mmCIF file of C-alpha atoms in Angstrom:
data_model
loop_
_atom_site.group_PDB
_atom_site.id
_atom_site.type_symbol
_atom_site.label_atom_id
_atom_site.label_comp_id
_atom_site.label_asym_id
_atom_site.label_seq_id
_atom_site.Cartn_x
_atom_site.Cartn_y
_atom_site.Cartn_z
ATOM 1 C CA UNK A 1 19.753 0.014 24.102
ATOM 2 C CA UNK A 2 17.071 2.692 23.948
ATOM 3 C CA UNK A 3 13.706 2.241 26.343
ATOM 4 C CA UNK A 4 11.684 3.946 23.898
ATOM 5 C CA UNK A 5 10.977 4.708 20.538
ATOM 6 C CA UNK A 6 12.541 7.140 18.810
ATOM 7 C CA UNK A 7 13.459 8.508 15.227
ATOM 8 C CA UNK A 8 15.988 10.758 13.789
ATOM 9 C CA UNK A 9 16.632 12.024 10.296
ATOM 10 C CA UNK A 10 20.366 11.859 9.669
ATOM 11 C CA UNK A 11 20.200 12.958 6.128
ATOM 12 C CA UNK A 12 18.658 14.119 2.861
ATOM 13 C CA UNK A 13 18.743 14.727 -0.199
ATOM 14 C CA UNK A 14 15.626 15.964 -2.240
ATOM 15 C CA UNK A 15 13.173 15.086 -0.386
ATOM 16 C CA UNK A 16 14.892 11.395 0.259
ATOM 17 C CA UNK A 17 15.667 10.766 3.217
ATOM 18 C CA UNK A 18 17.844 8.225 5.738
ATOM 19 C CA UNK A 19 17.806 7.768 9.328
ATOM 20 C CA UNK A 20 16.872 5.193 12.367
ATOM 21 C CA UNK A 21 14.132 4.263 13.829
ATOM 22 C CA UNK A 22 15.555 3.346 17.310
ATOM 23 C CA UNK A 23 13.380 0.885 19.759
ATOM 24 C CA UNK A 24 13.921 -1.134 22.624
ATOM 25 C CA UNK A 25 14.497 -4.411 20.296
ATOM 26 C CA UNK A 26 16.929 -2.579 17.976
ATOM 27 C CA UNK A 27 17.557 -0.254 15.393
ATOM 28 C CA UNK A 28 15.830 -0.157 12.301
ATOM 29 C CA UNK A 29 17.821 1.895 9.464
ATOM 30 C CA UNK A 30 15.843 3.910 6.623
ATOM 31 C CA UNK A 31 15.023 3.533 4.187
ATOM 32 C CA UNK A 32 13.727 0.314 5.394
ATOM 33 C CA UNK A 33 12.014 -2.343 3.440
ATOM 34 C CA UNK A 34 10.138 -4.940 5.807
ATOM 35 C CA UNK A 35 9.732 -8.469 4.661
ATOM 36 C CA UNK A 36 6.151 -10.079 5.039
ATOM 37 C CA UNK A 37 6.077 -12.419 7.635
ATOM 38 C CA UNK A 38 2.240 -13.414 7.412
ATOM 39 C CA UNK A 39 1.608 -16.219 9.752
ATOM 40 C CA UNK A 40 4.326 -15.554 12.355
ATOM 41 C CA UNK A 41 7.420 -16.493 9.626
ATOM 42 C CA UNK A 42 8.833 -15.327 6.103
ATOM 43 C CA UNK A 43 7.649 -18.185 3.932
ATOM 44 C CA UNK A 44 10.935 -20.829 2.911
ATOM 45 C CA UNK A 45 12.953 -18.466 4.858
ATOM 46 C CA UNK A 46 14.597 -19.374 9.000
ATOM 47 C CA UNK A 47 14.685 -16.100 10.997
ATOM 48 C CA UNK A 48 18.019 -16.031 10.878
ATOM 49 C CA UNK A 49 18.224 -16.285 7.195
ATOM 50 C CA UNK A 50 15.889 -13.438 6.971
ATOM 51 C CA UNK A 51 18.333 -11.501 9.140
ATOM 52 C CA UNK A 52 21.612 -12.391 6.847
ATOM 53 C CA UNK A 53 19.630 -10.404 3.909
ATOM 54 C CA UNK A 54 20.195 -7.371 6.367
ATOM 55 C CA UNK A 55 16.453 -7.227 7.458
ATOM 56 C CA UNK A 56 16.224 -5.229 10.610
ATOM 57 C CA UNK A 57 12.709 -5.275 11.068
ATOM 58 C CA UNK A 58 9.588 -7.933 10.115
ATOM 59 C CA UNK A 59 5.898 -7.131 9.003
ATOM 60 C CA UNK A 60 3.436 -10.082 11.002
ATOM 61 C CA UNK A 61 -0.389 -10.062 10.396
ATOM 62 C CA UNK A 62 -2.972 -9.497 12.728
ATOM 63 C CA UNK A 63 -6.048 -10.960 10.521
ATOM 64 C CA UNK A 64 -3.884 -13.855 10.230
ATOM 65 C CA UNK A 65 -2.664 -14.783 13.761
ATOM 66 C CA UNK A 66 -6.111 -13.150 15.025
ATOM 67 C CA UNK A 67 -7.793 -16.625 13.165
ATOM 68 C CA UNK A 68 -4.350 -18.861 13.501
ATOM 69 C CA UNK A 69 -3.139 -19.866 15.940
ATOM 70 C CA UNK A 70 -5.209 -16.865 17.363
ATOM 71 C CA UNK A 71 -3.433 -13.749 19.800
ATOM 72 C CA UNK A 72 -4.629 -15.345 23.150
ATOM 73 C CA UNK A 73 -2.133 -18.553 22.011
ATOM 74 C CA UNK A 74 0.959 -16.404 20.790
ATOM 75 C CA UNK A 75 0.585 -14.091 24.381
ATOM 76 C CA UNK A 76 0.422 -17.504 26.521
ATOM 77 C CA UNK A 77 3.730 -18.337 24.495
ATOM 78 C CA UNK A 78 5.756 -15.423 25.238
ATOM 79 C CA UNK A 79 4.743 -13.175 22.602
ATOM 80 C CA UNK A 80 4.960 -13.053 18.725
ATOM 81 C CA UNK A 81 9.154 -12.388 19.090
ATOM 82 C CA UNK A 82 9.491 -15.416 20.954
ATOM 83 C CA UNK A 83 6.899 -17.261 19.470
ATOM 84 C CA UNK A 84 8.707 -16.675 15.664
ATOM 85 C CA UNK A 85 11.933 -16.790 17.046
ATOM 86 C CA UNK A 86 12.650 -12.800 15.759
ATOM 87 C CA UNK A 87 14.131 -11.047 18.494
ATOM 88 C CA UNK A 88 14.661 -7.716 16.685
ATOM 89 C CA UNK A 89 11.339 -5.371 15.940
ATOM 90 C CA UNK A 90 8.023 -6.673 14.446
ATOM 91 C CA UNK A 91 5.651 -3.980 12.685
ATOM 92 C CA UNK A 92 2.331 -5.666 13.209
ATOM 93 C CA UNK A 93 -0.649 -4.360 10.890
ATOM 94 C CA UNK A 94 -3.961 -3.874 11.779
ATOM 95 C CA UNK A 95 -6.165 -6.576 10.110
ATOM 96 C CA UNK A 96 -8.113 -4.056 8.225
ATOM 97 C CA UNK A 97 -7.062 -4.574 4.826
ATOM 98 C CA UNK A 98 -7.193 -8.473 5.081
ATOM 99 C CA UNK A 99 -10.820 -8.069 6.111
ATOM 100 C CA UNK A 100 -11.466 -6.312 3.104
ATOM 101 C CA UNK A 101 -9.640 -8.367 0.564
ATOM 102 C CA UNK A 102 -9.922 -12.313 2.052
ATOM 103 C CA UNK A 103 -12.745 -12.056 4.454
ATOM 104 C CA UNK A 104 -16.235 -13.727 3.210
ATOM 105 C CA UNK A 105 -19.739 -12.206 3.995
ATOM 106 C CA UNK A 106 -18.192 -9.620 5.571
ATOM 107 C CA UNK A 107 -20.163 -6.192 7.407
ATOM 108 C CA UNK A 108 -19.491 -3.111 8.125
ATOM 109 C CA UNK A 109 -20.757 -0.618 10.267
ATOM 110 C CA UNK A 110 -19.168 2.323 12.915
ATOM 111 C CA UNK A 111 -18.771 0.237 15.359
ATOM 112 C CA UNK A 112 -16.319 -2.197 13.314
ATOM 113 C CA UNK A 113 -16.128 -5.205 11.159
ATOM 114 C CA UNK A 114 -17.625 -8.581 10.914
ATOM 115 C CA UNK A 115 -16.622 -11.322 8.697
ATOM 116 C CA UNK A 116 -16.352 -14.945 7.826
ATOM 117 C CA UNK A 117 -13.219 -16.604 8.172
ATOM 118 C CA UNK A 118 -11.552 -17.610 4.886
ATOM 119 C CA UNK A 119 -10.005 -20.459 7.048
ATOM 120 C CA UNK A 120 -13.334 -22.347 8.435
ATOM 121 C CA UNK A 121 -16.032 -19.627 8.270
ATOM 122 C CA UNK A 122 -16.451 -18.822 11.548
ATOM 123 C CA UNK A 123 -17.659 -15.459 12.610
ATOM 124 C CA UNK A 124 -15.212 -12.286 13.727
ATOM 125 C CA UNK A 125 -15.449 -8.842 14.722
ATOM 126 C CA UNK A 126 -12.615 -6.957 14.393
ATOM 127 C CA UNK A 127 -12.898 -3.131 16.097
ATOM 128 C CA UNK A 128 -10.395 -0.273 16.363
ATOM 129 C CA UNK A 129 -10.280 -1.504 20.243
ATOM 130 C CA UNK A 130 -10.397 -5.140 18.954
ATOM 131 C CA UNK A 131 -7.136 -4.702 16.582
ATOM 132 C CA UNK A 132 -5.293 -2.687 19.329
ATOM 133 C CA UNK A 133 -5.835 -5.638 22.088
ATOM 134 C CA UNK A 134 -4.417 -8.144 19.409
ATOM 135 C CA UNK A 135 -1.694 -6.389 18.554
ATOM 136 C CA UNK A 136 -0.889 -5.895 22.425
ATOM 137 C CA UNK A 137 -1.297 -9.711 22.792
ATOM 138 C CA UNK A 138 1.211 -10.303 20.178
ATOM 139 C CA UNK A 139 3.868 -7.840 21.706
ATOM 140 C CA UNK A 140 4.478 -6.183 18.422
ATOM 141 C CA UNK A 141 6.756 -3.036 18.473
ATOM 142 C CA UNK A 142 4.768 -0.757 15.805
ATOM 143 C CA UNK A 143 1.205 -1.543 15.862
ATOM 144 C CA UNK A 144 -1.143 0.161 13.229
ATOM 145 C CA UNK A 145 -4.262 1.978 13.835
ATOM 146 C CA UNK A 146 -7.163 0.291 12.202
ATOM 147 C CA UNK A 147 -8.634 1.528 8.861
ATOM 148 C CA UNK A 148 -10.823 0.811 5.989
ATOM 149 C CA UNK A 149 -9.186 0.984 2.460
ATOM 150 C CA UNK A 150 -11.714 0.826 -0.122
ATOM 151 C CA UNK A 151 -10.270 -1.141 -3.200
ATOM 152 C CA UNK A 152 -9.766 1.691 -6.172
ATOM 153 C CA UNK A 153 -11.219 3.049 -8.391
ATOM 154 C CA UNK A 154 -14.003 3.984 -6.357
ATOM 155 C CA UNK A 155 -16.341 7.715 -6.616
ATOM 156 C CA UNK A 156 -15.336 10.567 -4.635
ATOM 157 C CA UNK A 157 -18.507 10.154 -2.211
ATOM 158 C CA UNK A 158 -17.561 6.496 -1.565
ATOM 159 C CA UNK A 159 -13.529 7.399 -0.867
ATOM 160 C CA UNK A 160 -14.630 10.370 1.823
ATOM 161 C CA UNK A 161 -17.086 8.011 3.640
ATOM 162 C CA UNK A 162 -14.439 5.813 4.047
ATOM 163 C CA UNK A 163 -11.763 7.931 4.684
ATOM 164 C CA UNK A 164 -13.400 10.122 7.476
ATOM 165 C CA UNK A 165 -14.533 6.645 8.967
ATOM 166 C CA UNK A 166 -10.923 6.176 9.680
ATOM 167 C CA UNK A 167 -10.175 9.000 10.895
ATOM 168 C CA UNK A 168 -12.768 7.841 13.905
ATOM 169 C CA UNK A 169 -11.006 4.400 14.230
ATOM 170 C CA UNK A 170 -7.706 6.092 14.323
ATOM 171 C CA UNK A 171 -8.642 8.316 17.499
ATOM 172 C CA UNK A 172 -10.219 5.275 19.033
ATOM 173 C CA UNK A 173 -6.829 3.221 17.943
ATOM 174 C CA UNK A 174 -5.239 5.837 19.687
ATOM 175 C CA UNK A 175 -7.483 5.638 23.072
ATOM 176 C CA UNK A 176 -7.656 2.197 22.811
ATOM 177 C CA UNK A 177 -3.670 1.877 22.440
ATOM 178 C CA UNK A 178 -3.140 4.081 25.792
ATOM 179 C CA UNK A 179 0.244 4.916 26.824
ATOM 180 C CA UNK A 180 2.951 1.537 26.439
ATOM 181 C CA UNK A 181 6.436 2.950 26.525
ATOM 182 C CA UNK A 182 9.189 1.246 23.937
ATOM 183 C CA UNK A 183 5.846 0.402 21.828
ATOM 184 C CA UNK A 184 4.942 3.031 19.129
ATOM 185 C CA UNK A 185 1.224 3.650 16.926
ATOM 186 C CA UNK A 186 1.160 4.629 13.786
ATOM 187 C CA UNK A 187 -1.453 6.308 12.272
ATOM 188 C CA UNK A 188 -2.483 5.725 8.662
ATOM 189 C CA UNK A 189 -3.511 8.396 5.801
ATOM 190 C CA UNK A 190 -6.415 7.532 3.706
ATOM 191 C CA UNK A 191 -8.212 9.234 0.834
ATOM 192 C CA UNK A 192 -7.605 7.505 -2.749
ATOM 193 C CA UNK A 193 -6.317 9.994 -5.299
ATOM 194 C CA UNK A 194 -7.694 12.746 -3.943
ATOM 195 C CA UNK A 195 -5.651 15.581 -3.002
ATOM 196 C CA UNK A 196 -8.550 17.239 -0.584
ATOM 197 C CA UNK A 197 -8.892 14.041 0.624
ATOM 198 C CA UNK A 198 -5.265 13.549 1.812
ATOM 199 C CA UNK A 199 -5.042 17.019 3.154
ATOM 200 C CA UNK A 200 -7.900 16.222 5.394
ATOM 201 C CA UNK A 201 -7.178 12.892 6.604
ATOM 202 C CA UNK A 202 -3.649 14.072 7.620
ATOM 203 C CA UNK A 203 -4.982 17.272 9.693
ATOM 204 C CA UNK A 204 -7.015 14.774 10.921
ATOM 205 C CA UNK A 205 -4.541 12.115 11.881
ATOM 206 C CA UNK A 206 -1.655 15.054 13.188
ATOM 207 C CA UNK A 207 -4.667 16.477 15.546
ATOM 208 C CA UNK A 208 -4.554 13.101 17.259
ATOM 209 C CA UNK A 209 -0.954 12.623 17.180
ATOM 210 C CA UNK A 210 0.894 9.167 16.346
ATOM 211 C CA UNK A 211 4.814 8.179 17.029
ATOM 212 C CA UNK A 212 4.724 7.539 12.667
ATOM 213 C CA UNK A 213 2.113 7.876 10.321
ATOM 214 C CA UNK A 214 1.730 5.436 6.871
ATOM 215 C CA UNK A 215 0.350 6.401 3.463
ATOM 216 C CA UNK A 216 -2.539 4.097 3.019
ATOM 217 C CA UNK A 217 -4.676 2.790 0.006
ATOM 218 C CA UNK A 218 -2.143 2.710 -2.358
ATOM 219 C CA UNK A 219 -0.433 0.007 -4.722
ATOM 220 C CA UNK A 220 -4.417 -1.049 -5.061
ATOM 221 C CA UNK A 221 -4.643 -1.423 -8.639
ATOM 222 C CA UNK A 222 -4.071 2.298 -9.684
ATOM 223 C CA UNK A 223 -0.977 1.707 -11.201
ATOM 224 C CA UNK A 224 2.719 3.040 -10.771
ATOM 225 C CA UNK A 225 1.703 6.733 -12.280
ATOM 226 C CA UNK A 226 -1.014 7.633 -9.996
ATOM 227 C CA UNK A 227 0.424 6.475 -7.112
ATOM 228 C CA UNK A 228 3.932 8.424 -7.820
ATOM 229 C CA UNK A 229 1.230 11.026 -8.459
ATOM 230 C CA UNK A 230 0.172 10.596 -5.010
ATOM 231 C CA UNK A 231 3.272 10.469 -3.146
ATOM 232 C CA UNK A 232 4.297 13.559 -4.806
ATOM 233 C CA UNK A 233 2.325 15.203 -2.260
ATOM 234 C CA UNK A 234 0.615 12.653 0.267
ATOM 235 C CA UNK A 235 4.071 12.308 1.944
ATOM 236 C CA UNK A 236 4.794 16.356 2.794
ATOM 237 C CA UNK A 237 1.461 16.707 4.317
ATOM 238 C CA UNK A 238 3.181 14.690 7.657
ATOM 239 C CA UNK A 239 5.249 15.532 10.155
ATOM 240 C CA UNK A 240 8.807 15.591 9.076
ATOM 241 C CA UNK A 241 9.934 14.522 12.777
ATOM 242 C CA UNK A 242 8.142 11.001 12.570
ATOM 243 C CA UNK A 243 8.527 8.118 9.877
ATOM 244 C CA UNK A 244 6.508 7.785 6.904
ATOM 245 C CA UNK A 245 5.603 4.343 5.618
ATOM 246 C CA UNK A 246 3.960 3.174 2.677
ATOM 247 C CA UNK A 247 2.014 -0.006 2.700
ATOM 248 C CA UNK A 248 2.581 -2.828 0.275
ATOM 249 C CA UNK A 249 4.780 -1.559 -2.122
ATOM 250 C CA UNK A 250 6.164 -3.308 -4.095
ATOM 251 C CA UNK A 251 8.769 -3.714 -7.360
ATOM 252 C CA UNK A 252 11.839 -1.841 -6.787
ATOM 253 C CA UNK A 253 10.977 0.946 -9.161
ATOM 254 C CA UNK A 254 7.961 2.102 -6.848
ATOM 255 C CA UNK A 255 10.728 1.273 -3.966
ATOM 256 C CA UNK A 256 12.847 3.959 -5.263
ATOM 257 C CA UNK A 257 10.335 6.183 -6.492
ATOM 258 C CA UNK A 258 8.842 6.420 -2.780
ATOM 259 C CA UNK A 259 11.867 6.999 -1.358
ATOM 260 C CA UNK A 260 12.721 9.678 -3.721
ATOM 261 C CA UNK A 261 9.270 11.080 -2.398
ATOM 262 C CA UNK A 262 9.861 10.877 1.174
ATOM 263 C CA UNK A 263 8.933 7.659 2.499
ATOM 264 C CA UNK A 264 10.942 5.751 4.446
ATOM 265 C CA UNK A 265 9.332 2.916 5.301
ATOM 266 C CA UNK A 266 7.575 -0.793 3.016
ATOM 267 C CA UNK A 267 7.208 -3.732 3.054
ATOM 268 C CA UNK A 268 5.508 -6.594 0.405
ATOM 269 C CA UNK A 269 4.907 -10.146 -0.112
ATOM 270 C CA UNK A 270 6.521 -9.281 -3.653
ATOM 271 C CA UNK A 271 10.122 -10.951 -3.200
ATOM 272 C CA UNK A 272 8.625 -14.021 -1.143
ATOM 273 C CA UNK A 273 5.824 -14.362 -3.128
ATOM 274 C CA UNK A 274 7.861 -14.405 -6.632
ATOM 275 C CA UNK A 275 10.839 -16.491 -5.377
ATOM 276 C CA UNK A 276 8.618 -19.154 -4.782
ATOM 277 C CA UNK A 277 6.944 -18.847 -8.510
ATOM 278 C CA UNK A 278 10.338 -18.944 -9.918
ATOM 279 C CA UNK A 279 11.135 -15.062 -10.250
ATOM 280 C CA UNK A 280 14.430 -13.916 -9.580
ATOM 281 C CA UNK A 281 14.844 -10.067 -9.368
ATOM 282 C CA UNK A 282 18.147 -8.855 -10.194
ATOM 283 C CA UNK A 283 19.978 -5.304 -11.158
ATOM 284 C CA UNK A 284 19.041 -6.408 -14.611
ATOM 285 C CA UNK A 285 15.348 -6.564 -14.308
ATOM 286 C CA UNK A 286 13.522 -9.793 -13.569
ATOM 287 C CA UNK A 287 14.910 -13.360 -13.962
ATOM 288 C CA UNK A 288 12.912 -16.279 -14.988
ATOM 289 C CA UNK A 289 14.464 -19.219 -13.829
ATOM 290 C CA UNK A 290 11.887 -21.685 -15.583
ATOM 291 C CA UNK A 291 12.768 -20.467 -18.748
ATOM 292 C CA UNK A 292 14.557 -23.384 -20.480
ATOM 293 C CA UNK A 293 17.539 -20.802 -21.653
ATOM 294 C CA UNK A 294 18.733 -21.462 -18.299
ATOM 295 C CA UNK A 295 18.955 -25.441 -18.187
ATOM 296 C CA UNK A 296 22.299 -25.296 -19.069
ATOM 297 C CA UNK A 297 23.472 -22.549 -17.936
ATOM 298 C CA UNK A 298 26.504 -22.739 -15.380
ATOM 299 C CA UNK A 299 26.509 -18.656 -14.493
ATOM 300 C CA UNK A 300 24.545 -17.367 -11.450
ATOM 301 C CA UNK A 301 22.032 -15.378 -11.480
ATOM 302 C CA UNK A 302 23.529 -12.192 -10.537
ATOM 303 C CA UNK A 303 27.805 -12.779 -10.446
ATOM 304 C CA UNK A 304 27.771 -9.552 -8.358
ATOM 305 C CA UNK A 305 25.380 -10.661 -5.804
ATOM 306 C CA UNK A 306 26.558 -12.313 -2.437
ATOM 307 C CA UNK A 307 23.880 -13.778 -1.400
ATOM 308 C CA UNK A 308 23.567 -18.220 -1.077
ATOM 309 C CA UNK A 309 21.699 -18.727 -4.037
ATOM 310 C CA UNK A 310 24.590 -16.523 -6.407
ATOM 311 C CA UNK A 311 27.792 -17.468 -4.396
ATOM 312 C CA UNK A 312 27.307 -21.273 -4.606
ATOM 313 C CA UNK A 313 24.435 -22.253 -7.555
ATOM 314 C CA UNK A 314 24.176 -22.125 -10.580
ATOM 315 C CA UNK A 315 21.079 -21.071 -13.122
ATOM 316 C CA UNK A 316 21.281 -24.544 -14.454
ATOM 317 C CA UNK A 317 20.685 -25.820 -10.740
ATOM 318 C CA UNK A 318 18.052 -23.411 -9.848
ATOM 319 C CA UNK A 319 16.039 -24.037 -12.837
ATOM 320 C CA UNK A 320 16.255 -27.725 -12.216
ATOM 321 C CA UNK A 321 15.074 -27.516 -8.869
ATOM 322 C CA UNK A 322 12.260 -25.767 -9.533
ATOM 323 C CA UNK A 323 11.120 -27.734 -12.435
ATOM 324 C CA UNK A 324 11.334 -30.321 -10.099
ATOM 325 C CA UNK A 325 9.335 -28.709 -7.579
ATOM 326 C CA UNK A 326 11.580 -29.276 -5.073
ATOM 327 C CA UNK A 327 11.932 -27.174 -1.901
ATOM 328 C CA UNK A 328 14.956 -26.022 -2.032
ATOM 329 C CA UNK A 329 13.928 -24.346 -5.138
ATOM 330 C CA UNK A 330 11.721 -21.394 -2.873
ATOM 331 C CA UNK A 331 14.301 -21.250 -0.561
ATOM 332 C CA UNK A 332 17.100 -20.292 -2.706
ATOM 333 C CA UNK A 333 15.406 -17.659 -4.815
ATOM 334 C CA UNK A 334 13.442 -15.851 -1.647
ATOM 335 C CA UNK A 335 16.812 -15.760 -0.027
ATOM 336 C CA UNK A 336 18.133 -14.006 -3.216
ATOM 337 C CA UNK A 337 15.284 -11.768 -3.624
ATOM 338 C CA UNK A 338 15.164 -10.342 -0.059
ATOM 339 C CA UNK A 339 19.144 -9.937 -0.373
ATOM 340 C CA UNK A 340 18.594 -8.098 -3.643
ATOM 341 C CA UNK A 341 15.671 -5.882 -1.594
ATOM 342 C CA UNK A 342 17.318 -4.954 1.529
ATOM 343 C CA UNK A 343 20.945 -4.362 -1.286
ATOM 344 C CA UNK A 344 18.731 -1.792 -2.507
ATOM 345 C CA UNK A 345 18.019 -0.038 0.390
ATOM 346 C CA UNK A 346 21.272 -0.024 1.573
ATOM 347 C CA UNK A 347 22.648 1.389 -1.772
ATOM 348 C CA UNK A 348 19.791 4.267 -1.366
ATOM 349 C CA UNK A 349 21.292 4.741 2.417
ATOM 350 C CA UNK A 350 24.250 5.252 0.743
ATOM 351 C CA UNK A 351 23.751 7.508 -1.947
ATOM 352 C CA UNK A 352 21.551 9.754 0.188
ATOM 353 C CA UNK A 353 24.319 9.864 2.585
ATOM 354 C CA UNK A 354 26.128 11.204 -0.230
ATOM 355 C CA UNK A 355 24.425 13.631 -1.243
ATOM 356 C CA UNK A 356 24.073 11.057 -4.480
ATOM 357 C CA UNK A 357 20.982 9.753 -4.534
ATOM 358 C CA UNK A 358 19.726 10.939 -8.094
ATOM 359 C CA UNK A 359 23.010 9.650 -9.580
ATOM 360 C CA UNK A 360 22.134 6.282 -7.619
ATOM 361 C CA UNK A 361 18.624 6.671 -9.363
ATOM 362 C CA UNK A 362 20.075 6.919 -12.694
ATOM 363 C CA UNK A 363 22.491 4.084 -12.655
ATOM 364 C CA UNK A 364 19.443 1.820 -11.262
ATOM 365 C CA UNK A 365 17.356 2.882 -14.132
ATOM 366 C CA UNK A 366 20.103 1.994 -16.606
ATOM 367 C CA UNK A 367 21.114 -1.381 -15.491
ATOM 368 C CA UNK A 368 17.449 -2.503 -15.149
ATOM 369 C CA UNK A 369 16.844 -1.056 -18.901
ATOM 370 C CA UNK A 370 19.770 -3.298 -20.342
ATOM 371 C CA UNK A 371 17.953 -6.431 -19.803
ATOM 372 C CA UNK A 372 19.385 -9.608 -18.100
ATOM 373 C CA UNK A 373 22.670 -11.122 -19.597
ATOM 374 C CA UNK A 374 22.354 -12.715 -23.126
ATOM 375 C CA UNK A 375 21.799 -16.573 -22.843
ATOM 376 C CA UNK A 376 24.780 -18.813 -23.587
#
């Protein structure tokens, strides 16, 4: 087991590439897609579970445990790992984004941020130096430097005020952070849709120097073109010797279309969030499982998937279950859909071991364009 962190390309092709992230808790193998573990679990999922899918690595939220059951708790408890039950790596964010999005009454300024709690409406500030000391509290393994992402579309004047203001938090992330070997930073690239932008926020964030570096303020309402857009460039302008990770994205079409771009590194509430509403994502496209074509249906929903939910249910049960609202219902479909997610980024670890990967992208494209199977 490695003492550090470390990464290593071990192939490409195009600009996709696969490799490992190695830390002291484990490997993590890219492209890697992280499931959202919000409040210190993956919602109707046991860690274990979460591991079967072939997870090697969890996304936990700082606004989240910062308010429940606060950091100070989860360090007097051994630490976030412990605390969660996840021994292997835990990719904590920086609180930033929440503040912008669920925060009330909230305040900015150079300094930092203060806001209302969506819980009870107490009062928080949350600082680069702030975020950092949470994130130590919680032991994470990759902590994130802390930004401000202005929701888009916003003017150019309002995107480089914001922008350059994170550029300031990320080299007082980075002092703040210090020096904790087998614990890495990464730093995070702002600057909306525009290209100067990007080019200046990554000089900005390479002059500082970070063990990875994410693309930030994306998969914010631009849609699927402008961020692909993006991505065609955003992701060259960093070093090619440390990860890249793109924050919450998202459907598996942007999944592939980052990696084909260079990332190597997401995560999103996405299969969670839908397996719980009754959405089933498949090779086909999407699944609807309330849909009363399935009530008696005795297929699964994918024959060629392995995972609980395919190998020993059928549609007819899972759309009875959740018409019923029962539990069991959330449980079965997240399990699918973070088997079908972490399937897909082993097939792309695959095919770009192979030298394959546009014939992989191909064949994904096709199978989701012939629909789901015709109803009995």
């Amino acid at each position: 087991m490695t003492s550090r962190f470390s990464f290593q390309v071990q192939a490409t092709d195009g600009k996709a590439r696969k490799g490992v992230i190695s830390t002291p808790r484990g490997a993590v193998r890219t492209p890697a897609f992280m499931p959202v573990g919000t409040a210190a679990t993956v919602k109707a999922m046991l860690p274990e579970s979460v591991r079967a899918t072939g997870a090697d690595i969890l996304l936990g939220n700082t606004y989240h445990l910062m308010l429940r059951p606060t950091a100070e708790r989860i360090d007097r408890l051994g630490g976030l790992h412990r605390f969660m039950n996840w021994e292997r790596p835990i990719l904590t964010d920086s609180g930033g984004f929440q503040v912008m999005s669920l925060a009330g009454l909230r305040k900015l300024t150079e300094k930092g941020v203060t806001f209302k709690s969506h819980i009870d409406g107490s009062r928080h500030e949350l600082t680069p130096e702030r975020s950092m000391e949470i994130q130590r509290l919680l032991g994470s393994d990759i902590v994130m430097c802390f930004d401000e992402c202005p929701a888009l579309p916003a003017d150019r004047d309002r995107i480089a005020e914001s922008m350059r203001l994170s550029m300031r938090w990320a080299q007082r992330s980075r002092d703040a952070f210090g020096d904790r070997p087998g614990h890495a930073l990464f730093g995070i690239m702002q600057g909306g849709l525009e290209r100067d932008f990007r080019e200046e926020s990554a000089a900005a964030l390479r002059e500082i120097g970070f063990d990875g570096y994410a693309v930030g303020g994306l998969a914010v309402g631009e849609g699927q073109q402008a961020m692909f857009g993006c991505l065609d460039y955003a992701p060259d302008l960093l070093p090619e010797d440390r990860p890249r990770y793109l924050m919450g994205v998202g459907k598996p079409d942007d999944i592939v279309g980052a990696v084909k771009r260079g990332i190597d590194m997401m995560d999103c509430v996405l299969p969670s969030r839908s397996g719980r509403t009754g959405q089933a994502f498949t090779r086909h496209g999407v699944v609807n499982i309330k849909n009363a074509r399935h009530a008696d249906d005795p297929r699964p929903l994918d024959e060629n998937c392995g995972c609980p939910a395919c190998a020993n249910y059928s549609r007819a049960y899972l759309h009875h279950v959740f018409r019923s609202g029962e539990m069991i219902s959330g449980m079965l479909l997240t399990w699918h859909n973070l088997h079908y997610f972490q399937d897909l980024m082993q097939g792309m670890r695959d095919a770009i071991g192979a030298g394959a990967f546009d014939a992989f992208e191909t064949e994904f494209h096709a199978q989701r364009a012939e629909g789901d199977i015709e109803p009995l």
